[in-house]
Short mmCIF file of C-alpha atoms and ligand atoms in Angstrom, two decimals:
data_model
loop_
_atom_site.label_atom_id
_atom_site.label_comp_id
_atom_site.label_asym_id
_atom_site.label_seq_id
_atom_site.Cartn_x
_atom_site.Cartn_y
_atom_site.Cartn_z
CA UNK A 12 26.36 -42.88 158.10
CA UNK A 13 26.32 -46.26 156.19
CA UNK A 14 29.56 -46.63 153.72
CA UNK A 15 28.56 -50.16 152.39
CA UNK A 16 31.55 -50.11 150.00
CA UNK A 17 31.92 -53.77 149.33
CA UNK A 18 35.46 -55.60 149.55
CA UNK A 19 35.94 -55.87 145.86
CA UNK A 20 34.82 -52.01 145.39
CA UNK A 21 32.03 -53.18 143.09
CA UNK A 22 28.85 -51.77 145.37
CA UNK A 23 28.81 -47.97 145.82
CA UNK A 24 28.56 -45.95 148.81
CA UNK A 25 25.62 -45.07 149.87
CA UNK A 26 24.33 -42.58 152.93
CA UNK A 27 26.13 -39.77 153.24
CA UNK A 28 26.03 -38.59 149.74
CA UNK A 29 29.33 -36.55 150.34
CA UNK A 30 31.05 -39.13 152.30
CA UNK A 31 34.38 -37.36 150.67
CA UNK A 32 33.89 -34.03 151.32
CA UNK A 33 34.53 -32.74 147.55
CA UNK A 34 31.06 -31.63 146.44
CA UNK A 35 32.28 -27.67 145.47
CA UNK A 36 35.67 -27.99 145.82
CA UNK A 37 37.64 -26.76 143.06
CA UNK A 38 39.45 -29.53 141.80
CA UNK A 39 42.59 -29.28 139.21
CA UNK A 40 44.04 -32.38 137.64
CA UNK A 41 47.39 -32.39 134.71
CA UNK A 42 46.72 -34.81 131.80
CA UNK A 43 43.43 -34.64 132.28
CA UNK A 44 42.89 -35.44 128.69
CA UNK A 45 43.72 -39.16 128.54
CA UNK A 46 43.61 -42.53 131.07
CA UNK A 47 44.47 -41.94 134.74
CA UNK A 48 43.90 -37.91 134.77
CA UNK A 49 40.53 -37.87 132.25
CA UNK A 50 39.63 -40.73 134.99
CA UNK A 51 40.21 -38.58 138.01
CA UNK A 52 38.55 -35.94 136.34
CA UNK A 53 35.18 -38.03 135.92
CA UNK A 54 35.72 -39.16 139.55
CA UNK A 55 35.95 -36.07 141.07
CA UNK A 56 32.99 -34.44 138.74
CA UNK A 57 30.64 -37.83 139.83
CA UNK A 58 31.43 -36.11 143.95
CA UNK A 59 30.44 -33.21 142.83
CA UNK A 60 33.67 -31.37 142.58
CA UNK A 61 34.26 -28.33 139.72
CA UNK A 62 36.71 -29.99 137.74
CA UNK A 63 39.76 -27.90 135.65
CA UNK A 64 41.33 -30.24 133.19
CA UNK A 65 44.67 -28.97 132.26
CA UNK A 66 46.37 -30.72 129.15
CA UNK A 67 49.14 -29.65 127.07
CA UNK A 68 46.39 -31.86 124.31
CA UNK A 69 43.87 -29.07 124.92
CA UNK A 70 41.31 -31.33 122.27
CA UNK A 71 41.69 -34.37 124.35
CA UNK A 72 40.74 -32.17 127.87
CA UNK A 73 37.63 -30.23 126.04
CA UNK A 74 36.12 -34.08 124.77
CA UNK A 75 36.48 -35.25 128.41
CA UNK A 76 35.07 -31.92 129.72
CA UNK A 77 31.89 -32.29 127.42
CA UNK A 78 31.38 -35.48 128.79
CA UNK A 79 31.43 -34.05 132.09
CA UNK A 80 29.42 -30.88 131.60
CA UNK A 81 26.64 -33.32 129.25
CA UNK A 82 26.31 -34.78 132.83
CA UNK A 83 25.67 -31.60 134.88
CA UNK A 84 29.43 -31.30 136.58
CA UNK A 85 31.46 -27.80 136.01
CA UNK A 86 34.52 -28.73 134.72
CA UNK A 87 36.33 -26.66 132.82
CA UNK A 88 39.43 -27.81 129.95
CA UNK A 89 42.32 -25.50 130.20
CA UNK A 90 45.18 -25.51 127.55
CA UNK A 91 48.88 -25.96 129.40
CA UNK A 92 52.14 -27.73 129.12
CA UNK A 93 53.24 -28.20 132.47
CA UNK A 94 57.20 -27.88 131.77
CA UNK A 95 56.16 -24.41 130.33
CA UNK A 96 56.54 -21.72 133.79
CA UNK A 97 54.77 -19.16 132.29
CA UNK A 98 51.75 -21.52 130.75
CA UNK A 99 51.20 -23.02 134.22
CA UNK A 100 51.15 -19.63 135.47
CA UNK A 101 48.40 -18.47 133.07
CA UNK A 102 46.48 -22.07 133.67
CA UNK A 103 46.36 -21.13 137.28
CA UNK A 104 44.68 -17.57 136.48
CA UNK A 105 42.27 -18.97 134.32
CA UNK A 106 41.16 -21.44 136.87
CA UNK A 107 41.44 -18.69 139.63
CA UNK A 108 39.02 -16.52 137.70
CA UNK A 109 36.24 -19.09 136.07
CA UNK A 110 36.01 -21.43 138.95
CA UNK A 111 38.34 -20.13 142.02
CA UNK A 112 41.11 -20.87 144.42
CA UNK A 113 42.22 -24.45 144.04
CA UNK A 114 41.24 -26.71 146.83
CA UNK A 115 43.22 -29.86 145.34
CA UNK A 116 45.45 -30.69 142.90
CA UNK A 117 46.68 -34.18 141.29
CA UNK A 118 50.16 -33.09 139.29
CA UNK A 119 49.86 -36.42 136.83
CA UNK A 120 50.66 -35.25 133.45
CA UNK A 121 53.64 -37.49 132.48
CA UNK A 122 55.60 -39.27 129.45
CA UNK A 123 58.13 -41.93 129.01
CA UNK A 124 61.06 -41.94 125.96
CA UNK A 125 62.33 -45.26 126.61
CA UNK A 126 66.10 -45.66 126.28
CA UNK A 127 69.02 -46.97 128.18
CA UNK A 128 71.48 -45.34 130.19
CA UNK A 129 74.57 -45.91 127.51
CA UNK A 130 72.38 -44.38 124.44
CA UNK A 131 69.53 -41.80 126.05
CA UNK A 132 70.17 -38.59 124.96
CA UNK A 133 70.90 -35.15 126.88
CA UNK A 134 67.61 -33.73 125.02
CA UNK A 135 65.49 -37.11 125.70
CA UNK A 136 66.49 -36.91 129.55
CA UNK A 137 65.88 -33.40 130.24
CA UNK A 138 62.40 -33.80 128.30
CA UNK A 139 61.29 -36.63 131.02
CA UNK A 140 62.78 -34.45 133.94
CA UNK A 141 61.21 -31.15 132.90
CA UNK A 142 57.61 -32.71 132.43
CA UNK A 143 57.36 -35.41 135.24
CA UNK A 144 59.61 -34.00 137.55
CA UNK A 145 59.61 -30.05 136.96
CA UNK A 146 56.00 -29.52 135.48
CA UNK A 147 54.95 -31.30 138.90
CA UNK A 148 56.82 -28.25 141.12
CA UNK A 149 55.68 -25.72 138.68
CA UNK A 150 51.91 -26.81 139.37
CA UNK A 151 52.41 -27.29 142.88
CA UNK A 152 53.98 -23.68 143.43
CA UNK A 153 51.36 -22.35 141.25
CA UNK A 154 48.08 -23.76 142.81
CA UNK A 155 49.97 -24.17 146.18
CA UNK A 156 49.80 -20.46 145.71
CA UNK A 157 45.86 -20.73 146.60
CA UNK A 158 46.32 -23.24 149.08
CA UNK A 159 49.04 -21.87 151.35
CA UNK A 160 46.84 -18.56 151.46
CA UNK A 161 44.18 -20.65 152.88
CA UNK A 162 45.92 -22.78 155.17
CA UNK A 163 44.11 -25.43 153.00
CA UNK A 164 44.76 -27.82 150.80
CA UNK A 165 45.52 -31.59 149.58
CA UNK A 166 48.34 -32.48 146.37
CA UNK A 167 48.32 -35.50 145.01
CA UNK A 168 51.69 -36.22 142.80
CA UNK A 169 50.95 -39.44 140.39
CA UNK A 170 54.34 -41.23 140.62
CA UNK A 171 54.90 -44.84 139.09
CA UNK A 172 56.33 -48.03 140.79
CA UNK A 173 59.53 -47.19 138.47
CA UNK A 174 59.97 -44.79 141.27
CA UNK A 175 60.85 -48.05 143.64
CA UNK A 176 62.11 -50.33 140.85
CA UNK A 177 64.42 -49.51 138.25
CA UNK A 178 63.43 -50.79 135.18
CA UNK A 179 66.77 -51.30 131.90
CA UNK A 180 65.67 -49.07 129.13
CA UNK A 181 63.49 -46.72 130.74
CA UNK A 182 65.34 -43.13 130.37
CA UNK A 183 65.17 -41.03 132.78
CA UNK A 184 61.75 -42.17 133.75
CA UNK A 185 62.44 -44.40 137.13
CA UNK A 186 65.19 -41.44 138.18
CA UNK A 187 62.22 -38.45 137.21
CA UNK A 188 59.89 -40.74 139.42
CA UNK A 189 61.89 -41.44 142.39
CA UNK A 190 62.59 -37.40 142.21
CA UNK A 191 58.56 -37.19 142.28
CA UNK A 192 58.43 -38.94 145.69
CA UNK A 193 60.85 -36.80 147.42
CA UNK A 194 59.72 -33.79 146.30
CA UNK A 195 56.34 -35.03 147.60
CA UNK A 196 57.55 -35.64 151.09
CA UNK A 197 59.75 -32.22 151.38
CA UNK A 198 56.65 -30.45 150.24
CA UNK A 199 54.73 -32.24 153.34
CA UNK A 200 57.39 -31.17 155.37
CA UNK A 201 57.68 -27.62 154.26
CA UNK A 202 53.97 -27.17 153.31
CA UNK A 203 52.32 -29.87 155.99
CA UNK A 204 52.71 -26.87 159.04
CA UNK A 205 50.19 -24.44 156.68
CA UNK A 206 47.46 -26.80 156.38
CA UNK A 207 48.52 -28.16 152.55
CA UNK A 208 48.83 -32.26 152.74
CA UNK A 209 50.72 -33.85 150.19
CA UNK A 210 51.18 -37.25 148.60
CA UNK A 211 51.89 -39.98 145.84
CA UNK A 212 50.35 -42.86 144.64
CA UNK A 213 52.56 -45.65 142.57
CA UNK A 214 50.65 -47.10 139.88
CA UNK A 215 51.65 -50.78 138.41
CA UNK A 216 50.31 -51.76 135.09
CA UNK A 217 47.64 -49.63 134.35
CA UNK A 218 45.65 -49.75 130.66
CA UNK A 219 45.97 -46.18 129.41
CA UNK A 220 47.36 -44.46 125.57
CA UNK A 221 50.55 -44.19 127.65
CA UNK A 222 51.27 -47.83 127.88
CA UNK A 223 48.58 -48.97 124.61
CA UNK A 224 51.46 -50.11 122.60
CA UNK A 225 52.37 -52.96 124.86
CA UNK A 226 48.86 -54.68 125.08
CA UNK A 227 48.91 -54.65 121.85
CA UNK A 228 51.19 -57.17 121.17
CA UNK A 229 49.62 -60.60 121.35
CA UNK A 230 49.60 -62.61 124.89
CA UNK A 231 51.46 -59.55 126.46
CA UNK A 232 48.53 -58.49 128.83
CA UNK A 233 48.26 -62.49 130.09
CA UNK A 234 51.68 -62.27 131.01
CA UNK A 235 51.65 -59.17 132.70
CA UNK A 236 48.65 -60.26 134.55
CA UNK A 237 50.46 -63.46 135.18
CA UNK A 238 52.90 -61.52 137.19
CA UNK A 239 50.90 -59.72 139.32
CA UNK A 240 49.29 -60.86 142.25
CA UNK A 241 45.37 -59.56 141.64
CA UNK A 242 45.94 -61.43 137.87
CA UNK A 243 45.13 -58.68 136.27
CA UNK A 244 46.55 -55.69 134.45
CA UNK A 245 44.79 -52.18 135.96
CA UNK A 246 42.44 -49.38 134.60
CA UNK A 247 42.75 -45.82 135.06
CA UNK A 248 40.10 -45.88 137.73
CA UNK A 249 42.06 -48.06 139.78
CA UNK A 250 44.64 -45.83 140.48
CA UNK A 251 41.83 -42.29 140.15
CA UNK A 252 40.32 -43.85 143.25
CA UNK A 253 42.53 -44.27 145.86
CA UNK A 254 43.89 -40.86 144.17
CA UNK A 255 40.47 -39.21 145.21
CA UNK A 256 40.92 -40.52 148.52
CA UNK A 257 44.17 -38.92 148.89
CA UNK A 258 42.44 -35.46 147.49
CA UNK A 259 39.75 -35.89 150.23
CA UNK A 260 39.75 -34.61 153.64
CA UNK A 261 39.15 -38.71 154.22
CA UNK A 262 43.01 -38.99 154.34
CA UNK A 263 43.40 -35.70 156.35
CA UNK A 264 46.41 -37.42 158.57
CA UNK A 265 48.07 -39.10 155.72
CA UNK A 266 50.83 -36.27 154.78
CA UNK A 267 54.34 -37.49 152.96
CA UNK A 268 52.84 -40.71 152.04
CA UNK A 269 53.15 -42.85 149.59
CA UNK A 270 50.44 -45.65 148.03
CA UNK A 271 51.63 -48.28 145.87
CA UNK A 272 48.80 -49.20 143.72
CA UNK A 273 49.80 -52.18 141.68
CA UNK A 274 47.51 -55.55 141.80
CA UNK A 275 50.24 -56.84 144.04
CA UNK A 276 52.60 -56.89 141.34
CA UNK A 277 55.52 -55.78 144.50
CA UNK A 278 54.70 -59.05 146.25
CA UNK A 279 55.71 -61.16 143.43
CA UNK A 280 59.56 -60.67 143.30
CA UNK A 281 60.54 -64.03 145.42
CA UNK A 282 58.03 -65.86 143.10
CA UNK A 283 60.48 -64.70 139.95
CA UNK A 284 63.25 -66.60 141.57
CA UNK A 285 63.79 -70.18 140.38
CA UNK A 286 63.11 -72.95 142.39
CA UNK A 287 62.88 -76.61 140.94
CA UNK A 288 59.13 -78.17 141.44
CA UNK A 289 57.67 -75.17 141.97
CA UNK A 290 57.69 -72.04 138.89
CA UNK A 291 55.63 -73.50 136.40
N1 NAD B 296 49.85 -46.28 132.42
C1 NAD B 296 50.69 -46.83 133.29
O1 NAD B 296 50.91 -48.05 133.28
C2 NAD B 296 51.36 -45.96 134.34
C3 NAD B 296 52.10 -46.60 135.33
C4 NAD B 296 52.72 -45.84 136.30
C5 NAD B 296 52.61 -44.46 136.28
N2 NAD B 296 51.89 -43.84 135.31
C6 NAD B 296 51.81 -42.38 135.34
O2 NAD B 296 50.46 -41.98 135.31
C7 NAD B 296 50.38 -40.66 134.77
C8 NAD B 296 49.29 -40.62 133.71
O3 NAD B 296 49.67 -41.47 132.65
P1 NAD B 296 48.64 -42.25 131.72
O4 NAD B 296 49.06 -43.67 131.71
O5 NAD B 296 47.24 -41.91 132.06
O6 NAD B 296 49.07 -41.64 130.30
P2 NAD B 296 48.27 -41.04 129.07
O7 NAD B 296 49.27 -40.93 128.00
O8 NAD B 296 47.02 -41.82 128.82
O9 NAD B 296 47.84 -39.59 129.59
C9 NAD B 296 48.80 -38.60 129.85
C10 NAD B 296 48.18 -37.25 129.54
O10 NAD B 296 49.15 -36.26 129.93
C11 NAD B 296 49.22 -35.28 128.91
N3 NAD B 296 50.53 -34.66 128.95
C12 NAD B 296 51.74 -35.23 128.67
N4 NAD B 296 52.70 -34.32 128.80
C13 NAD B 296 52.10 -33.16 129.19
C14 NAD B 296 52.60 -31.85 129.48
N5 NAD B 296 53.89 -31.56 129.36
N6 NAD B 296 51.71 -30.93 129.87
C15 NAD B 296 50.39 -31.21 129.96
N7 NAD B 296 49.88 -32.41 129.67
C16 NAD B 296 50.73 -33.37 129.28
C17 NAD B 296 48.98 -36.05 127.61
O11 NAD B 296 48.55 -35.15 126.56
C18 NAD B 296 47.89 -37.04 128.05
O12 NAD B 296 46.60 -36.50 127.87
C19 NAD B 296 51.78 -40.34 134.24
O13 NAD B 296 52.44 -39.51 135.17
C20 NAD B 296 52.45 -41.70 134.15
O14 NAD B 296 53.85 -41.61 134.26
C21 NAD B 296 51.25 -44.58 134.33
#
Protein backbone atom coordinates (compact mmCIF):
# COMPACT_ATOMS: atom_id res chain seq x y z
CA UNK A 1 0.00 0.00 0.00
CA UNK A 2 1.56 3.48 -0.76
CA UNK A 3 -0.22 6.43 1.41
CA UNK A 4 1.99 9.30 -0.06
CA UNK A 5 -0.03 11.88 1.92
CA UNK A 6 2.40 14.72 1.96
CA UNK A 7 3.26 16.70 5.33
CA UNK A 8 1.24 19.72 4.49
CA UNK A 9 -1.85 17.37 3.34
CA UNK A 10 -1.70 18.99 -0.09
CA UNK A 11 -0.86 15.54 -2.25
CA UNK A 12 -3.59 12.86 -2.06
CA UNK A 13 -3.41 9.35 -1.22
CA UNK A 14 -2.90 7.19 -3.59
CA UNK A 15 -2.83 3.05 -3.70
CA UNK A 16 -5.23 1.61 -1.85
CA UNK A 17 -8.18 3.44 -3.15
CA UNK A 18 -10.09 2.68 0.20
CA UNK A 19 -7.27 3.31 2.44
CA UNK A 20 -10.27 4.38 5.03
CA UNK A 21 -12.44 1.72 4.85
CA UNK A 22 -15.76 3.88 4.17
CA UNK A 23 -16.59 3.03 0.55
CA UNK A 24 -20.52 1.67 1.43
CA UNK A 25 -20.75 2.57 4.72
CA UNK A 26 -23.71 4.42 5.63
CA UNK A 27 -22.62 7.55 6.84
CA UNK A 28 -24.95 10.21 8.89
CA UNK A 29 -23.69 13.68 9.65
CA UNK A 30 -26.06 16.80 11.77
CA UNK A 31 -25.70 20.23 10.08
CA UNK A 32 -24.89 18.84 7.17
CA UNK A 33 -26.24 21.82 5.41
CA UNK A 34 -23.55 24.45 6.06
CA UNK A 35 -19.40 24.62 6.79
CA UNK A 36 -17.92 21.80 8.87
CA UNK A 37 -20.97 19.14 8.42
CA UNK A 38 -21.78 20.01 4.38
CA UNK A 39 -17.76 19.49 4.44
CA UNK A 40 -17.82 16.12 6.08
CA UNK A 41 -20.54 15.25 3.99
CA UNK A 42 -18.46 15.89 0.64
CA UNK A 43 -15.57 14.06 2.39
CA UNK A 44 -17.17 11.11 3.19
CA UNK A 45 -19.23 10.98 -0.37
CA UNK A 46 -15.45 11.59 -2.25
CA UNK A 47 -14.57 7.72 -0.05
CA UNK A 48 -17.31 6.49 -1.31
CA UNK A 49 -19.55 6.46 1.66
CA UNK A 50 -23.73 6.87 1.28
CA UNK A 51 -24.06 10.04 2.85
CA UNK A 52 -27.53 11.17 5.02
CA UNK A 53 -27.42 14.87 5.60
CA UNK A 54 -29.64 15.73 8.43
CA UNK A 55 -30.40 19.58 8.91
CA UNK A 56 -33.00 21.25 10.81
CA UNK A 57 -32.30 23.85 7.23
CA UNK A 58 -33.65 20.97 5.12
CA UNK A 59 -32.89 23.59 1.76
CA UNK A 60 -29.36 24.02 2.79
CA UNK A 61 -28.87 19.81 3.16
CA UNK A 62 -30.84 19.08 -0.36
CA UNK A 63 -28.23 21.95 -2.29
CA UNK A 64 -25.27 20.08 -0.70
CA UNK A 65 -26.85 16.67 -1.51
CA UNK A 66 -27.26 17.69 -5.30
CA UNK A 67 -23.85 18.50 -5.36
CA UNK A 68 -23.07 15.21 -4.13
CA UNK A 69 -25.46 13.04 -6.13
CA UNK A 70 -24.34 15.48 -9.60
CA UNK A 71 -21.05 13.64 -8.69
CA UNK A 72 -22.24 10.00 -8.52
CA UNK A 73 -22.24 9.63 -4.40
CA UNK A 74 -25.74 8.49 -2.63
CA UNK A 75 -26.37 10.88 -0.22
CA UNK A 76 -29.47 11.52 0.84
CA UNK A 77 -30.84 15.23 2.74
CA UNK A 78 -33.11 14.45 5.57
CA UNK A 79 -35.20 17.23 7.33
CA UNK A 80 -34.51 17.19 11.43
CA UNK A 81 -33.93 19.41 14.36
CA UNK A 82 -31.84 17.55 16.55
CA UNK A 83 -33.29 18.99 20.02
CA UNK A 84 -36.66 17.63 18.61
CA UNK A 85 -36.85 13.54 20.21
CA UNK A 86 -39.39 12.57 18.08
CA UNK A 87 -37.81 14.30 14.67
CA UNK A 88 -34.51 12.49 15.34
CA UNK A 89 -36.45 9.49 15.78
CA UNK A 90 -38.21 9.76 12.39
CA UNK A 91 -34.63 10.97 10.74
CA UNK A 92 -33.25 7.71 11.90
CA UNK A 93 -36.20 5.64 10.11
CA UNK A 94 -35.86 7.40 7.08
CA UNK A 95 -32.20 6.72 6.87
CA UNK A 96 -32.84 3.08 8.15
CA UNK A 97 -35.18 2.48 5.24
CA UNK A 98 -33.55 4.46 2.03
CA UNK A 99 -29.98 3.71 2.76
CA UNK A 100 -29.70 1.32 6.04
CA UNK A 101 -28.27 0.79 9.46
CA UNK A 102 -25.88 3.58 10.30
CA UNK A 103 -22.29 2.63 10.32
CA UNK A 104 -21.06 6.23 11.60
CA UNK A 105 -22.27 9.17 12.83
CA UNK A 106 -20.69 12.84 13.35
CA UNK A 107 -23.40 14.64 15.95
CA UNK A 108 -22.14 18.41 14.75
CA UNK A 109 -25.18 20.41 14.35
CA UNK A 110 -24.57 23.34 16.77
CA UNK A 111 -25.31 27.23 17.52
CA UNK A 112 -23.97 29.91 19.69
CA UNK A 113 -26.32 32.99 21.38
CA UNK A 114 -23.58 34.91 22.73
CA UNK A 115 -24.21 36.47 26.15
CA UNK A 116 -22.66 36.71 29.52
CA UNK A 117 -23.26 34.93 32.55
CA UNK A 118 -24.99 38.13 34.51
CA UNK A 119 -27.54 38.84 31.41
CA UNK A 120 -28.07 35.25 29.34
CA UNK A 121 -31.37 34.27 29.62
CA UNK A 122 -33.12 30.96 31.04
CA UNK A 123 -34.66 30.52 27.33
CA UNK A 124 -31.17 31.49 25.52
CA UNK A 125 -29.30 28.81 27.80
CA UNK A 126 -31.55 25.98 27.53
CA UNK A 127 -31.66 26.66 23.58
CA UNK A 128 -27.63 26.07 23.44
CA UNK A 129 -27.95 23.01 25.89
CA UNK A 130 -30.85 21.30 24.11
CA UNK A 131 -29.17 21.58 20.55
CA UNK A 132 -25.36 21.10 21.24
CA UNK A 133 -25.58 19.17 24.18
CA UNK A 134 -29.04 17.19 24.05
CA UNK A 135 -29.60 16.93 20.16
CA UNK A 136 -26.00 15.19 20.33
CA UNK A 137 -27.50 12.23 22.91
CA UNK A 138 -30.68 12.14 21.04
CA UNK A 139 -28.66 11.23 17.72
CA UNK A 140 -26.35 9.08 19.40
CA UNK A 141 -29.20 6.91 21.14
CA UNK A 142 -30.99 6.95 17.94
CA UNK A 143 -28.32 5.73 15.39
CA UNK A 144 -26.42 4.04 18.32
CA UNK A 145 -29.59 2.07 18.06
CA UNK A 146 -28.06 0.45 14.67
CA UNK A 147 -24.73 0.29 15.92
CA UNK A 148 -25.04 -1.45 19.29
CA UNK A 149 -27.16 -4.18 17.32
CA UNK A 150 -24.15 -4.70 15.28
CA UNK A 151 -21.49 -4.59 17.67
CA UNK A 152 -20.29 -1.88 15.17
CA UNK A 153 -19.81 1.39 14.97
CA UNK A 154 -17.69 4.81 15.20
CA UNK A 155 -19.42 8.53 16.71
CA UNK A 156 -17.82 11.38 16.16
CA UNK A 157 -19.20 14.41 18.54
CA UNK A 158 -17.91 17.95 16.95
CA UNK A 159 -17.04 19.84 20.18
CA UNK A 160 -15.19 23.34 20.10
CA UNK A 161 -11.96 24.45 21.98
CA UNK A 162 -14.62 26.56 24.19
CA UNK A 163 -14.98 23.14 25.62
CA UNK A 164 -11.20 23.65 27.22
CA UNK A 165 -11.27 27.46 27.38
CA UNK A 166 -13.89 29.54 28.66
CA UNK A 167 -14.46 32.30 26.64
CA UNK A 168 -16.62 35.99 28.63
CA UNK A 169 -19.77 36.34 26.67
CA UNK A 170 -20.26 33.10 25.23
CA UNK A 171 -23.68 31.69 26.89
CA UNK A 172 -23.91 28.58 27.61
CA UNK A 173 -21.76 27.59 24.72
CA UNK A 174 -18.17 26.66 26.51
CA UNK A 175 -20.46 24.86 29.50
CA UNK A 176 -22.79 22.89 26.43
CA UNK A 177 -19.23 22.00 24.97
CA UNK A 178 -17.36 20.82 27.87
CA UNK A 179 -20.80 18.67 28.53
CA UNK A 180 -20.11 17.34 24.78
CA UNK A 181 -16.72 15.87 25.82
CA UNK A 182 -17.90 13.97 28.73
CA UNK A 183 -20.70 12.63 27.33
CA UNK A 184 -18.29 11.46 24.59
CA UNK A 185 -16.02 9.62 26.93
CA UNK A 186 -19.00 7.93 29.15
CA UNK A 187 -20.44 6.80 25.88
CA UNK A 188 -16.85 5.07 25.13
CA UNK A 189 -17.04 3.67 28.34
CA UNK A 190 -20.55 2.40 28.30
CA UNK A 191 -20.71 1.77 24.49
CA UNK A 192 -16.69 0.97 23.83
CA UNK A 193 -17.38 -3.00 25.31
CA UNK A 194 -20.16 -3.47 22.17
CA UNK A 195 -17.93 -2.58 19.46
CA UNK A 196 -19.28 1.38 19.10
CA UNK A 197 -16.00 3.84 19.39
CA UNK A 198 -16.60 7.24 20.25
CA UNK A 199 -14.92 10.62 20.06
CA UNK A 200 -14.50 14.53 19.72
CA UNK A 201 -12.62 16.74 17.81
CA UNK A 202 -12.06 20.61 19.11
CA UNK A 203 -12.09 22.93 16.36
CA UNK A 204 -10.24 26.56 16.73
CA UNK A 205 -11.12 29.23 14.29
CA UNK A 206 -12.70 27.70 11.57
CA UNK A 207 -14.34 29.93 8.42
CA UNK A 208 -17.95 28.75 8.35
CA UNK A 209 -21.82 30.92 8.35
CA UNK A 210 -21.46 30.13 12.07
CA UNK A 211 -18.60 32.40 12.76
CA UNK A 212 -19.06 34.74 9.08
CA UNK A 213 -19.90 37.74 11.06
CA UNK A 214 -16.51 38.08 12.65
CA UNK A 215 -14.33 37.97 9.40
CA UNK A 216 -16.23 40.35 8.32
CA UNK A 217 -15.09 43.05 10.19
CA UNK A 218 -11.96 44.57 8.72
CA UNK A 219 -8.32 43.19 9.88
CA UNK A 220 -10.20 40.69 12.23
CA UNK A 221 -9.08 37.45 10.33
CA UNK A 222 -5.13 38.90 10.44
CA UNK A 223 -5.46 39.07 13.97
CA UNK A 224 -6.93 35.91 14.59
CA UNK A 225 -4.39 34.35 12.40
CA UNK A 226 -1.85 36.37 14.25
CA UNK A 227 -2.71 34.39 17.28
CA UNK A 228 -2.51 31.15 16.18
CA UNK A 229 0.42 29.24 15.66
CA UNK A 230 -0.17 27.77 11.80
CA UNK A 231 -0.99 31.86 10.99
CA UNK A 232 -3.93 31.12 9.72
CA UNK A 233 -7.64 31.03 10.48
CA UNK A 234 -9.18 27.27 9.42
CA UNK A 235 -11.71 25.88 6.78
CA UNK A 236 -14.32 23.45 7.30
CA UNK A 237 -12.19 20.77 5.75
CA UNK A 238 -9.68 21.15 8.25
CA UNK A 239 -11.55 20.00 10.96
CA UNK A 240 -13.97 17.27 8.27
CA UNK A 241 -10.64 15.51 7.90
CA UNK A 242 -9.24 14.48 10.88
CA UNK A 243 -13.18 14.02 11.63
CA UNK A 244 -13.20 11.27 8.81
CA UNK A 245 -10.34 9.76 10.36
CA UNK A 246 -12.03 9.43 13.56
CA UNK A 247 -15.23 7.85 11.52
CA UNK A 248 -12.77 5.33 9.94
CA UNK A 249 -11.80 2.03 11.15
CA UNK A 250 -8.11 3.95 10.71
CA UNK A 251 -8.59 5.13 14.36
CA UNK A 252 -10.10 1.74 15.49
CA UNK A 253 -8.06 2.02 19.06
CA UNK A 254 -8.71 5.62 19.59
CA UNK A 255 -12.05 5.37 21.90
CA UNK A 256 -12.84 8.45 24.53
CA UNK A 257 -10.53 10.67 22.75
CA UNK A 258 -10.32 13.88 22.16
CA UNK A 259 -8.47 15.98 19.02
CA UNK A 260 -7.89 19.52 19.34
CA UNK A 261 -7.84 20.86 15.92
CA UNK A 262 -6.87 24.47 16.10
CA UNK A 263 -3.68 25.80 13.93
CA UNK A 264 -1.91 25.72 17.25
CA UNK A 265 -3.90 28.42 18.52
CA UNK A 266 -3.53 26.24 22.37
CA UNK A 267 0.23 26.72 22.16
CA UNK A 268 0.06 30.38 22.09
CA UNK A 269 -1.18 31.27 25.66
CA UNK A 270 2.51 32.05 27.25
CA UNK A 271 3.12 34.17 24.07
CA UNK A 272 -0.12 36.47 25.28
CA UNK A 273 1.77 37.23 28.42
CA UNK A 274 3.80 40.46 28.45
CA UNK A 275 7.28 40.48 28.45
CA UNK A 276 9.39 43.73 27.67
CA UNK A 277 11.65 43.25 24.30
CA UNK A 278 9.89 40.60 23.17
CA UNK A 279 5.63 40.96 22.17
CA UNK A 280 5.74 43.10 19.35
N1 LIG B 1 -16.91 27.70 13.03
C1 LIG B 1 -16.14 27.64 14.11
O1 LIG B 1 -15.22 28.45 14.29
C2 LIG B 1 -16.35 26.52 15.12
C3 LIG B 1 -15.41 26.39 16.14
C4 LIG B 1 -15.58 25.39 17.08
C5 LIG B 1 -16.66 24.53 16.99
N2 LIG B 1 -17.57 24.66 15.99
C6 LIG B 1 -18.68 23.72 15.95
O2 LIG B 1 -18.75 23.11 14.68
C7 LIG B 1 -20.09 22.68 14.45
C8 LIG B 1 -20.51 23.12 13.05
O3 LIG B 1 -20.53 24.53 13.03
P1 LIG B 1 -20.25 25.40 11.72
O4 LIG B 1 -19.22 26.40 12.09
O5 LIG B 1 -20.05 24.54 10.54
O6 LIG B 1 -21.65 26.19 11.65
P2 LIG B 1 -22.66 26.50 10.48
O7 LIG B 1 -23.58 27.51 11.05
O8 LIG B 1 -21.95 26.81 9.21
O9 LIG B 1 -23.43 25.11 10.28
C9 LIG B 1 -24.25 24.58 11.29
C10 LIG B 1 -25.38 23.81 10.63
O10 LIG B 1 -26.13 23.19 11.69
C11 LIG B 1 -27.50 23.37 11.42
N3 LIG B 1 -28.23 23.32 12.67
C12 LIG B 1 -28.19 24.22 13.70
N4 LIG B 1 -29.02 23.84 14.66
C13 LIG B 1 -29.60 22.68 14.26
C14 LIG B 1 -30.56 21.80 14.84
N5 LIG B 1 -31.11 22.08 16.02
N6 LIG B 1 -30.88 20.70 14.17
C15 LIG B 1 -30.34 20.43 12.95
N7 LIG B 1 -29.46 21.23 12.35
C16 LIG B 1 -29.10 22.35 13.00
C17 LIG B 1 -27.60 24.72 10.72
O11 LIG B 1 -28.83 24.83 9.98
C18 LIG B 1 -26.35 24.70 9.84
O12 LIG B 1 -26.62 24.13 8.58
C19 LIG B 1 -20.93 23.27 15.57
O13 LIG B 1 -21.18 22.26 16.54
C20 LIG B 1 -20.04 24.35 16.15
O14 LIG B 1 -20.32 24.62 17.50
C21 LIG B 1 -17.42 25.65 15.04
Amino acid sequence: MNTNISIDGTEKMSGSADWLGLAGQVCVVSGAGSGIGAAMAQGLAAVGARVALLDRDVAAARRVAAQLTGKGAVALAVECDIADEAAVADAAKTVRAELGACDVLMNNAGMLRAASLETVTVAQWNEVLAVNLTGYLLCSREFGRDMLERQRGSIVHVASIAALHPQTQSGAYSASKAGVLLMSRQMAAEWGPRGVRSNAVCPGMIRTALSASFYAEPGFEARRAAVTASRRVGEPEDIANPAIFLASGRSSYLNGAEIVVDGGLDCMLMDMVPRPGFND
